[in-house]
Coordinates of C-alpha atoms in Angstrom, one line a residue:
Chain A
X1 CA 12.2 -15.0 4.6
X2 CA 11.9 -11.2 5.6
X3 CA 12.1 -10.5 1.9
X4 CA 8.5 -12.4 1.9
X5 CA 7.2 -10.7 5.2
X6 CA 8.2 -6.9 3.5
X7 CA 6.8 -7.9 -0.2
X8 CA 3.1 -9.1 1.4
X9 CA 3.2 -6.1 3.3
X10 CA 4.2 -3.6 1.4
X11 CA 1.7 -4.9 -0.9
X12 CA -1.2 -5.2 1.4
X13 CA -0.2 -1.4 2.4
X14 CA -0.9 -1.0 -1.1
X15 CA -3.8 -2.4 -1.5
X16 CA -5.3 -0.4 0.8
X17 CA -4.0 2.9 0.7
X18 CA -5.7 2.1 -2.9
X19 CA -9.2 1.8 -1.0
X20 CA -9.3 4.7 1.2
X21 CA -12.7 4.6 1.6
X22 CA -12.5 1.2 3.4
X23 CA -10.0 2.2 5.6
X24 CA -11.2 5.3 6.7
X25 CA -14.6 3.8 7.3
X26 CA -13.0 1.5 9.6
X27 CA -11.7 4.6 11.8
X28 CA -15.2 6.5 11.0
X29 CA -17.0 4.0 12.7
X30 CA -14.6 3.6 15.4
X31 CA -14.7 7.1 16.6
X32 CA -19.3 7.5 15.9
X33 CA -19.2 3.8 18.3
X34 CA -17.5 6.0 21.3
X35 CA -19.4 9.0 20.8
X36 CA -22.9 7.4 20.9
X37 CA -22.1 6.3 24.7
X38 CA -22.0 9.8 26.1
X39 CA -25.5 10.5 24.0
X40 CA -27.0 7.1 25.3
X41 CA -26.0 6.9 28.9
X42 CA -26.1 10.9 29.3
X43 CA -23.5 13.3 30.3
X44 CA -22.4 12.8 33.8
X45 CA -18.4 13.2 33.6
X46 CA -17.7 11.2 36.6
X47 CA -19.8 8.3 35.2
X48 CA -17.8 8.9 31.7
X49 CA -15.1 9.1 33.3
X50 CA -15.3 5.4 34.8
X51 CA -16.6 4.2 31.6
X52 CA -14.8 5.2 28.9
X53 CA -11.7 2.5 28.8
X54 CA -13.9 0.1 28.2
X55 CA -15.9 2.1 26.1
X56 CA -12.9 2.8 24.0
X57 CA -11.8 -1.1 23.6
X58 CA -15.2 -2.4 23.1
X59 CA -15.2 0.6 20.2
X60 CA -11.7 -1.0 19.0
X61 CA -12.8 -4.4 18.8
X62 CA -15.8 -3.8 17.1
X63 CA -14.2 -1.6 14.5
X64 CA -11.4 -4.3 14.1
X65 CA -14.1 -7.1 13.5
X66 CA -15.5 -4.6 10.7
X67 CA -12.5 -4.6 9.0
X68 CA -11.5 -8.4 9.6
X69 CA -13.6 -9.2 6.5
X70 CA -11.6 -8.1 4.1
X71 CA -8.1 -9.6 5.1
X72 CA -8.6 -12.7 2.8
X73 CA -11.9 -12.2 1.0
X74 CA -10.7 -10.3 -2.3
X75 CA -7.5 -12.2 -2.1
X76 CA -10.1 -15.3 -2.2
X77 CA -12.3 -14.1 -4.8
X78 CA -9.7 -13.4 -7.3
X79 CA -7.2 -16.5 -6.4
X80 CA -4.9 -14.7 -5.3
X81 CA -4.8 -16.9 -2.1
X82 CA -4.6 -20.1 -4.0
X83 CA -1.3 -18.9 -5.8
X84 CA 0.0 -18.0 -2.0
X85 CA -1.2 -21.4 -0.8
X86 CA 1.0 -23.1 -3.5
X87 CA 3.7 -21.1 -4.2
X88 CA 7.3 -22.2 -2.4
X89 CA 7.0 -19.5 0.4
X90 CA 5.9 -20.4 3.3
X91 CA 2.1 -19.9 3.7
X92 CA 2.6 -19.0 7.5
X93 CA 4.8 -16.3 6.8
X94 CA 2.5 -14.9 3.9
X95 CA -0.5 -14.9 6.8
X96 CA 1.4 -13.2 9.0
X97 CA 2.6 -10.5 7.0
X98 CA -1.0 -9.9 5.5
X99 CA -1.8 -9.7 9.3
X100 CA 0.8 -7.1 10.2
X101 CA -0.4 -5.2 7.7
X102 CA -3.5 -5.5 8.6
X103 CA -2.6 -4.1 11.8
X104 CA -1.4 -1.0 10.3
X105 CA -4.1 -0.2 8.8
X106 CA -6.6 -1.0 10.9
X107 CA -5.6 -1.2 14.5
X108 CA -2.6 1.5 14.4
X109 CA -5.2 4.7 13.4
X110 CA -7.3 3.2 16.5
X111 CA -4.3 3.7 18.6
X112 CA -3.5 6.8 17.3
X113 CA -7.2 8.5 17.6
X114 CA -7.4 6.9 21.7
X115 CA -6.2 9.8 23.2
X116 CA -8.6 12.0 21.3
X117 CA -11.2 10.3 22.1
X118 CA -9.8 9.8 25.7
X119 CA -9.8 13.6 26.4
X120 CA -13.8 14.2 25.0
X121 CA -14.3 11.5 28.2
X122 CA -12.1 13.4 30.6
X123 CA -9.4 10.8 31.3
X124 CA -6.5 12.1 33.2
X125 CA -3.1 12.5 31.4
X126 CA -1.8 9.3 33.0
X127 CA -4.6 6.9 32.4
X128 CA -4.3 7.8 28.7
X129 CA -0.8 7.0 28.2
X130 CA -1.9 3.8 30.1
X131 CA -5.1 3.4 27.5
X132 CA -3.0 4.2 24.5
X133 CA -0.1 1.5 25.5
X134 CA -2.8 -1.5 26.4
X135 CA -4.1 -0.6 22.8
X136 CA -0.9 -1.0 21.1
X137 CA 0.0 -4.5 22.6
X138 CA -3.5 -5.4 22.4
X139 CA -4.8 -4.4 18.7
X140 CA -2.0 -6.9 17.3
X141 CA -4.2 -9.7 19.1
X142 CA -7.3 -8.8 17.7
X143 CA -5.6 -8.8 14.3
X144 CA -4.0 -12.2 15.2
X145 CA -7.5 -13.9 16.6
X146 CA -9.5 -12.4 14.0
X147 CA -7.4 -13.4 10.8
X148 CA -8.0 -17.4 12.2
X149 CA -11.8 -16.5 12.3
X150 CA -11.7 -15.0 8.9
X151 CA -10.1 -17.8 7.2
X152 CA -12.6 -19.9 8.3
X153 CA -15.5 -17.7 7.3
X154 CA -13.8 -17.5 3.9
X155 CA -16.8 -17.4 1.6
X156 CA -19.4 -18.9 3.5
X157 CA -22.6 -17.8 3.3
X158 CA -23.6 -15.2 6.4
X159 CA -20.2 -15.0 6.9
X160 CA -20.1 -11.6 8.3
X161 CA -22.4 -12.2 11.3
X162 CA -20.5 -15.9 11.6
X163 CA -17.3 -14.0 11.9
X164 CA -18.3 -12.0 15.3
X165 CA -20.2 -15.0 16.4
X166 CA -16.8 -16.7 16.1
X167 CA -14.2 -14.0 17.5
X168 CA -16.4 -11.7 19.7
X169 CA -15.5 -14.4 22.4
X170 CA -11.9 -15.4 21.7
X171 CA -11.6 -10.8 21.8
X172 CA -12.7 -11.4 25.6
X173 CA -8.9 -11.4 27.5
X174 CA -7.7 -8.6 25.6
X175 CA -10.6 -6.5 26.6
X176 CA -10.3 -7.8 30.1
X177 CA -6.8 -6.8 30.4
X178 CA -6.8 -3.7 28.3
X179 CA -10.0 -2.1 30.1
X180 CA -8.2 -3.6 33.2
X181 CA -5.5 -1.5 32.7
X182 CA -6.6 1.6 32.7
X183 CA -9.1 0.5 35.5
X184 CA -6.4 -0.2 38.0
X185 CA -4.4 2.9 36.8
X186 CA -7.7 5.1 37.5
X187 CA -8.0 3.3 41.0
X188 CA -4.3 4.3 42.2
X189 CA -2.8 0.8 41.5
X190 CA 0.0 -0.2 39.7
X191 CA -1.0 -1.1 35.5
X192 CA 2.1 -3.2 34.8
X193 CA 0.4 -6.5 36.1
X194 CA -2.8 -5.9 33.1
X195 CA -0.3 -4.9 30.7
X196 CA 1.8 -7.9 31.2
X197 CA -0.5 -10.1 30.9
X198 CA -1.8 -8.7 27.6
X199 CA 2.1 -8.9 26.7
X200 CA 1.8 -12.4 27.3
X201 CA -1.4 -12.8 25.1
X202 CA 0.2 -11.3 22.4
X203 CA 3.3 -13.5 22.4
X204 CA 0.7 -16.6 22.5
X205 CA -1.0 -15.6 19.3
X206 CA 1.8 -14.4 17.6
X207 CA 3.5 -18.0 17.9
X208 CA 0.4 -19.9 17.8
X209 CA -2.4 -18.0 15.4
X210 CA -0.5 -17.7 12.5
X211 CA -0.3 -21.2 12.5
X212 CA -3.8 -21.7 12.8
X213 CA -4.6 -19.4 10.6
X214 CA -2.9 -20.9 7.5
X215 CA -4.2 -24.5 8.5
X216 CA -7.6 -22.2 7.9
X217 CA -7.0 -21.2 4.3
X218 CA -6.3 -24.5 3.3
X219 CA -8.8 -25.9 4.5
X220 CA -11.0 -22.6 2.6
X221 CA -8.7 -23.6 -0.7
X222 CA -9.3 -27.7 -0.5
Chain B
X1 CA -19.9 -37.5 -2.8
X2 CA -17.4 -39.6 -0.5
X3 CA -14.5 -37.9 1.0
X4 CA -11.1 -39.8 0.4
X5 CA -9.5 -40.7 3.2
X6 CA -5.5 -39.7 3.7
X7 CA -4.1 -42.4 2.3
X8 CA -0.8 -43.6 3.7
X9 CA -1.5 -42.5 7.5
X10 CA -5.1 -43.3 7.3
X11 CA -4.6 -46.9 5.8
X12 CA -2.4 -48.0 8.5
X13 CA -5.4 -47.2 11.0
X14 CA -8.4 -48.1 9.9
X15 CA -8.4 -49.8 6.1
X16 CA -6.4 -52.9 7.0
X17 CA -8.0 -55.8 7.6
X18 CA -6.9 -55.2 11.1
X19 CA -8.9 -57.4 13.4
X20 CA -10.2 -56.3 17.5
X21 CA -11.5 -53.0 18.2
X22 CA -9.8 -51.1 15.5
X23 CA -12.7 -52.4 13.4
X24 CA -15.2 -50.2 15.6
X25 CA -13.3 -47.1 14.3
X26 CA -15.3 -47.4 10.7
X27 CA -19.2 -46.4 10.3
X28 CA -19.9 -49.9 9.3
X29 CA -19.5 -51.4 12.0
X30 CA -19.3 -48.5 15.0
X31 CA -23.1 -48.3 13.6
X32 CA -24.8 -51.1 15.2
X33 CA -22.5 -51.2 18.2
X34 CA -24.2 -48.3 19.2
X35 CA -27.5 -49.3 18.1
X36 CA -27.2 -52.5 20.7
X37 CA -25.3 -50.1 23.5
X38 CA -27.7 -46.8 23.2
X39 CA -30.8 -48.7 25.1
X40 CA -28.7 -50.4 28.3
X41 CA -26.8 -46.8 28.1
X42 CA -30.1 -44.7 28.4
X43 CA -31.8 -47.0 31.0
X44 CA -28.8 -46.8 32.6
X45 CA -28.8 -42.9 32.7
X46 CA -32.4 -42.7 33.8
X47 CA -31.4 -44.9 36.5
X48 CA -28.4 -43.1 38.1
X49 CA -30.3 -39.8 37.5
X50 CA -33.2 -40.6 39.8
X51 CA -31.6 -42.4 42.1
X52 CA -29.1 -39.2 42.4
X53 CA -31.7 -37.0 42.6
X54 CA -33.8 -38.5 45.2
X55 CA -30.1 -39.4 47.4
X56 CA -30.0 -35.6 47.0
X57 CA -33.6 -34.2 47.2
X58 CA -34.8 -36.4 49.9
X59 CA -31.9 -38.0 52.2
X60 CA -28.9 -35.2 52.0
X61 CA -29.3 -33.2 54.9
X62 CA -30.4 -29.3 54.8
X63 CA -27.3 -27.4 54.5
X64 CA -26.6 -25.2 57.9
X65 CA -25.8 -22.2 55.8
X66 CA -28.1 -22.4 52.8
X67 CA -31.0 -24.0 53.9
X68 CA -32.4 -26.0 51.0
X69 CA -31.5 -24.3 48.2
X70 CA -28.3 -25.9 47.8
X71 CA -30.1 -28.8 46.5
X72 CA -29.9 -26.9 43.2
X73 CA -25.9 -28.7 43.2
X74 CA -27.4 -32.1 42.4
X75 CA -28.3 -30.9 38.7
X76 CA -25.7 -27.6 38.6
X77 CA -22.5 -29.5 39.2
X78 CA -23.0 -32.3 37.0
X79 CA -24.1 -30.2 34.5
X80 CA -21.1 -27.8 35.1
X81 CA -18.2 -30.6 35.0
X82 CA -20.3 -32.3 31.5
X83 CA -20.4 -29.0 29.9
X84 CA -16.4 -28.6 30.4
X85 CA -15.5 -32.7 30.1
X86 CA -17.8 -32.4 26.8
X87 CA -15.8 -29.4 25.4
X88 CA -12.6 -31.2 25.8
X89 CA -14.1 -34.4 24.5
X90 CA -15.3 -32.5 21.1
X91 CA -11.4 -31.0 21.1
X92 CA -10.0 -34.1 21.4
X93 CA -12.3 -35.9 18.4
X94 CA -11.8 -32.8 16.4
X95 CA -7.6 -33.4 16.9
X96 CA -8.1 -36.5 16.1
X97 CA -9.7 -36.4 13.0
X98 CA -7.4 -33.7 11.7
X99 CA -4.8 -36.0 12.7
X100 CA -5.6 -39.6 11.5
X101 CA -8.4 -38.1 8.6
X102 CA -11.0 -40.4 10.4
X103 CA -14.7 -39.4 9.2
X104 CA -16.0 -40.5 12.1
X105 CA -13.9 -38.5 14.4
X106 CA -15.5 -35.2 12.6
X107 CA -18.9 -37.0 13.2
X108 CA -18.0 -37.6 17.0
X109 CA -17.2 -33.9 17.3
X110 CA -20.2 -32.9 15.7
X111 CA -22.3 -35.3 17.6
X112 CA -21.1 -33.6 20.8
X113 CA -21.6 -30.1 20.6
X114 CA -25.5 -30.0 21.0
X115 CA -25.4 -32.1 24.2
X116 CA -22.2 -30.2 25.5
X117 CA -24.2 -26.9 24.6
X118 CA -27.2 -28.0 26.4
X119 CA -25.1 -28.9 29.9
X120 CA -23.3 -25.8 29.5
X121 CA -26.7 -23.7 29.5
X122 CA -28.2 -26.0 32.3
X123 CA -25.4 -25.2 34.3
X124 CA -25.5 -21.4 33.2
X125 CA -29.4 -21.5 34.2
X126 CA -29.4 -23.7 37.5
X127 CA -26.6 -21.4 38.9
X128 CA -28.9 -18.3 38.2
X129 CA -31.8 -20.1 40.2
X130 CA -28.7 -20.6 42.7
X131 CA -27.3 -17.6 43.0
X132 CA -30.6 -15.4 43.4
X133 CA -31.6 -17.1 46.6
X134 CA -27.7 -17.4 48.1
X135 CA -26.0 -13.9 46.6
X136 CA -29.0 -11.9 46.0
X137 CA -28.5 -11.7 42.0
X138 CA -29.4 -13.9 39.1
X139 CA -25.9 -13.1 37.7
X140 CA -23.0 -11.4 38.5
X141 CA -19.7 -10.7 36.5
X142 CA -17.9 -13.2 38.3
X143 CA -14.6 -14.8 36.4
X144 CA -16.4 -18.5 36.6
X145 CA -19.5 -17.3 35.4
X146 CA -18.3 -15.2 32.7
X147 CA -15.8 -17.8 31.5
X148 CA -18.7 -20.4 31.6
X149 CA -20.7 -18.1 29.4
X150 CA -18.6 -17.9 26.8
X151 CA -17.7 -21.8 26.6
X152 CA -21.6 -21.6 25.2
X153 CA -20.5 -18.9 23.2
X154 CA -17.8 -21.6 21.6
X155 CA -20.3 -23.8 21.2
X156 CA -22.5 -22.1 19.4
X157 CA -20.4 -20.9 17.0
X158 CA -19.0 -24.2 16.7
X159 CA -22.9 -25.4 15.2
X160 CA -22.9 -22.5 13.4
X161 CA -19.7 -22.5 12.0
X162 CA -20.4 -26.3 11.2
X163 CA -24.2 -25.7 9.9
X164 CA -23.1 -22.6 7.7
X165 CA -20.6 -24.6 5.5
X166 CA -22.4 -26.7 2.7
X167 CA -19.0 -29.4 2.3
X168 CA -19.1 -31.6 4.9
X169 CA -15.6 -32.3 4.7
X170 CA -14.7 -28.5 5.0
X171 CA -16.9 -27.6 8.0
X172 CA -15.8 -30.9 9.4
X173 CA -12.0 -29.5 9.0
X174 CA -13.2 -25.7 10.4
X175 CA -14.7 -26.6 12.8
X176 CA -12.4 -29.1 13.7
X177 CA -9.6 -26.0 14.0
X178 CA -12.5 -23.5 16.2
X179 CA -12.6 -26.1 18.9
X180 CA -8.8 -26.8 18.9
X181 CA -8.6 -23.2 19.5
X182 CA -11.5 -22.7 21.8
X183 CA -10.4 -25.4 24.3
X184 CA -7.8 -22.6 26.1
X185 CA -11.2 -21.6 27.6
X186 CA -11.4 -24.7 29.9
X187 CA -8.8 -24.9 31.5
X188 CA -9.5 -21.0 32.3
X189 CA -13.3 -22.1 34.1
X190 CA -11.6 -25.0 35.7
X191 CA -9.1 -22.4 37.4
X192 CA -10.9 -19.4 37.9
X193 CA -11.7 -19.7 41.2
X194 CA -8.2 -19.9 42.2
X195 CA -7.1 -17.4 40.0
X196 CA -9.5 -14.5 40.5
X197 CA -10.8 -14.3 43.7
X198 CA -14.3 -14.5 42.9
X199 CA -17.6 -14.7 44.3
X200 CA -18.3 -18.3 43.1
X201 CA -17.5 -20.9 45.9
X202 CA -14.3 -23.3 45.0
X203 CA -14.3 -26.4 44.3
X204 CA -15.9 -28.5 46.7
X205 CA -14.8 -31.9 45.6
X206 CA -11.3 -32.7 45.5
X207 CA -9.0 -35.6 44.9
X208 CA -6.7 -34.7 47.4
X209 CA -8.4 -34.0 50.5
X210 CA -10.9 -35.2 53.1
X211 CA -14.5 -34.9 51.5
X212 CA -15.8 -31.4 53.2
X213 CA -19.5 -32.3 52.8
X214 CA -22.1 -35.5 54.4
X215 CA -22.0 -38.4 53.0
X216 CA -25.2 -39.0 51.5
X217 CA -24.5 -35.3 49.7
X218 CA -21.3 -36.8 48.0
X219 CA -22.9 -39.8 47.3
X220 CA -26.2 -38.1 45.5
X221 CA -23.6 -35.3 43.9
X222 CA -21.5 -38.4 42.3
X223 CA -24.5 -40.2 41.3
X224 CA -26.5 -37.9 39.3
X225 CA -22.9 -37.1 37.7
X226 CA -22.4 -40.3 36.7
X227 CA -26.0 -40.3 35.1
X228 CA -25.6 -37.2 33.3
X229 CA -22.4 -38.8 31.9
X230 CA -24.1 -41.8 30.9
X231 CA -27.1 -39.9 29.2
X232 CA -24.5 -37.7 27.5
X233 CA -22.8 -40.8 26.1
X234 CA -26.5 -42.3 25.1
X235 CA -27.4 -39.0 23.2
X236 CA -24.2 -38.9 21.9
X237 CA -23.8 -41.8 20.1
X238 CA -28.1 -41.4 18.9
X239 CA -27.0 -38.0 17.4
X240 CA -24.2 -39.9 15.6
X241 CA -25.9 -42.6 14.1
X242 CA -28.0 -40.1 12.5
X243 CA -25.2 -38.4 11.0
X244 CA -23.5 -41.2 9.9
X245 CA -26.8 -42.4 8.3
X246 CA -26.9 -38.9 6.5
X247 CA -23.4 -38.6 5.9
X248 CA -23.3 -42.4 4.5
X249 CA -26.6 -42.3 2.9
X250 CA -25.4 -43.0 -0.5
X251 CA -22.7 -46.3 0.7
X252 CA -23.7 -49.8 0.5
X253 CA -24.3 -50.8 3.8
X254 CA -26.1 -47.8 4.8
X255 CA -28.6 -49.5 2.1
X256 CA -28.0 -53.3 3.5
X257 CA -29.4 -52.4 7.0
X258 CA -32.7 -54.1 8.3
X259 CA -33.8 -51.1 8.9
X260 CA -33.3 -49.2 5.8
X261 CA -33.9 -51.8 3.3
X262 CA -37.7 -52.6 5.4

């Protein structure tokens, strides 16, 4: 079983450190997304100040819905997928190690680049630990939700624009809790109850959106 | 093109020659049930609705603390509790169709979301008219509002998810999977006023205590509800015979009715 869940991502790692491009795009975009607030709404630190944790996770889900489009498409496109679908492994398994490694490439650079980003917007030292920490439990979900919406969208027409339609609003908790977070750190209360939650989020989708996923691609791959 | 139905589980269900209401399950025959039911149903509706709306427009009392303007409740509660009970409802026909294979499940879902989308922006847009008069702003950020917003967010990308895939069967079985998914949402509007503490008044109906409001209020409140459900189930069904009449358009007894054959 973990043989499976190392193979897919090892390969998926793979894949994309094949297609660089892609994958720096991803964390391009990412980091231009949070620097056009400060241009938009103007300078003011204090203002920036207050802003920027939601800034930053509205930033991460966006750039994590750009990249949500190619977790099954090229798989899709050259069957790839249907060979997964049918061989003896476990498709579940298969989804979720495509969606861990997912996560490592897309949502672990966004944690990586918060605190960067944080500093340009003058967070203190404490709120960022708190910023980067919701991130890491958080991105997971967004790779979770978005994989379900991407199997649906697998190769239907307008499926870009279908996919944010779809998983824009199922991203709403985590960016809730995550800006939450660093809200209630910023306004001298305690962080744990935000982060908990999010915990509990990502427990939920970790049990339950693989599942859902898979039931997804076969019903892409009927 | 007509999709196969699962064999083994699906026979037991629907393709004997089960008699009673199983029977009603199948196109053929749900089709002109709800041909004869959809008149009574919608004069029904119309009936409830006005006499709701004038219990609530003309005899509930003026509210001590709002003045009139809580009148808006007649239409934005009904509207609210359809636009949830209506999500749920689509949930369930989606589950069961992805249970039992039923086509006409898929259709019942599908039938739904329009009208459910509807309520859910007549609620959306009677408690802005609402809330300008009795908090001062057309919307605020509020945990009930915000979680009512995006159950039309559900919707509509339940339509879309459904109008953008060309096989029936396969946007019947996504967006079968989307609504399963979406209905944790519900239960989060039912709740949120308990949860958060919000600027949205609780619940002001409940089961298990002593009405809080006049009489005549409850009565009008019920009332229109009741119509709105009944107009939802008229519409409903309407919506559904057209699809099955699309869906079907090739079968044999699509071809046998009065009305097509004329």
């Amino acid at each position: 079983m973990l043989k499976v869940l190392a193979c897919v991502i090892q390969r998926d790692l793979l894949l994309a450190f094949r297609r660089r491009a892609d994958l720096l795009a991803t964390v391009f975009f990412f980091v231009i997304v949070v620097t056009l607030f400060p241009l938009g709404v103007g300078p003011e630190p204090a203002l920036l100040r207050s802003m920027a944790p939601g800034i930053v996770w509205v930033a991460a889900l966006l750039a994590s819905l750009l990249s949500l489009g190619r977790l099954f498409a090229l798989d899709f496109a050259d069957g790839t997928l249907e060979q997964m679908a049918l061989s003896a492994e476990p498709l579940v398994l298969i989804v979720l190690g495509k969606v861990l490694a997912h996560w490592l490439v897309a949502g672990v650079p966004l944690v990586m680049l918060s605190p960067v980003l944080a500093l340009q917007f003058g967070l203190p030292g404490a709120a960022i630990q708190v910023l980067c920490l919701g991130l890491l439990i958080g991105t997971p979900i967004l790779s979770l939700l978005g994989a379900i919406g991407s199997a649906l969208t697998l190769g239907v027409r307008g499926g870009g624009v279908l996919l944010a339609l779809l998983v824009l609003p199922l991203y709403v908790p985590v960016l809730i809790f995550g800006a939450g977070a660093v809200q209630a750190q910023a306004s001298g209360l305690d962080a744990a109850a935000h982060l908990l939650l999010l915990g509990g989020v990502l427990a939920g989708a970790l049990a339950l959106a693989p599942w859902a996923t898979s039931a997804a691609l076969r019903i892409a791959l009927e | 093109m007509r999709p196969v139905l699962h064999a083994p589980f699906a026979a037991r269900f629907f393709a004997s020659p089960r008699p009673g209401w199983w029977k009603y399950a199948g196109a053929p025959a749900f089709y002109p049930l709800a041909g004869r039911l959809i008149p009574g149903l919608q004069a029904v509706a119309v009936a409830l609705l006005a006499l709701g709306l004038a219990v609530g427009f003309l005899l509930a009392p003026t509210d001590h603390q709002q003045g009139d303007a809580y009148r808006i409740i007649f239409v934005h509660v009904p509207a609210a509790w359809l636009s949830m009970v209506l999500y749920v409802a689509m949930a369930f026909w989606a589950a069961m169709g992805l249970a039992l294979n039923s086509r006409l499940s898929f259709m019942m879902a599908r039938a739904i979301a329009p009208t459910g989308a509807m309520f859910t922006f007549v609620a959306l847009w009677t408690g802005a008219l609402w809330g300008r008069p009795t908090w001062g702003a057309w919307w605020v950020w509020d945990a009930r509002l915000t979680s009512e917003l995006l159950l039309l967010f559900l919707y509509a990308g339940f339509m879309a998810l459904q109008s953008a895939i060309d096989d029936p069967r396969r946007g019947d079985r996504a967006g079968a999977l989307l609504a399963l998914v979406g209905v944790v949402n519900v239960p989060v509007i039912y709740f949120s006023v308990k949860w958060w503490n919000t600027l949205h008044q609780g619940a002001s109906i409940s089961l298990s205590s002593a009405p809080l409001m006049a009489s005549s209020m409850l009565t009008g409140l019920l009332l229109a509800a009741l119509g709105a459900w009944v107009y939802a189930l008229a519409t409903v069904l309407k919506r559904l015979r057209c699809i099955v009449l699309e869906r079907e358009r090739h079968a044999r007894w699509v071809a046998q009715l009065p009305e097509v054959s004329a």
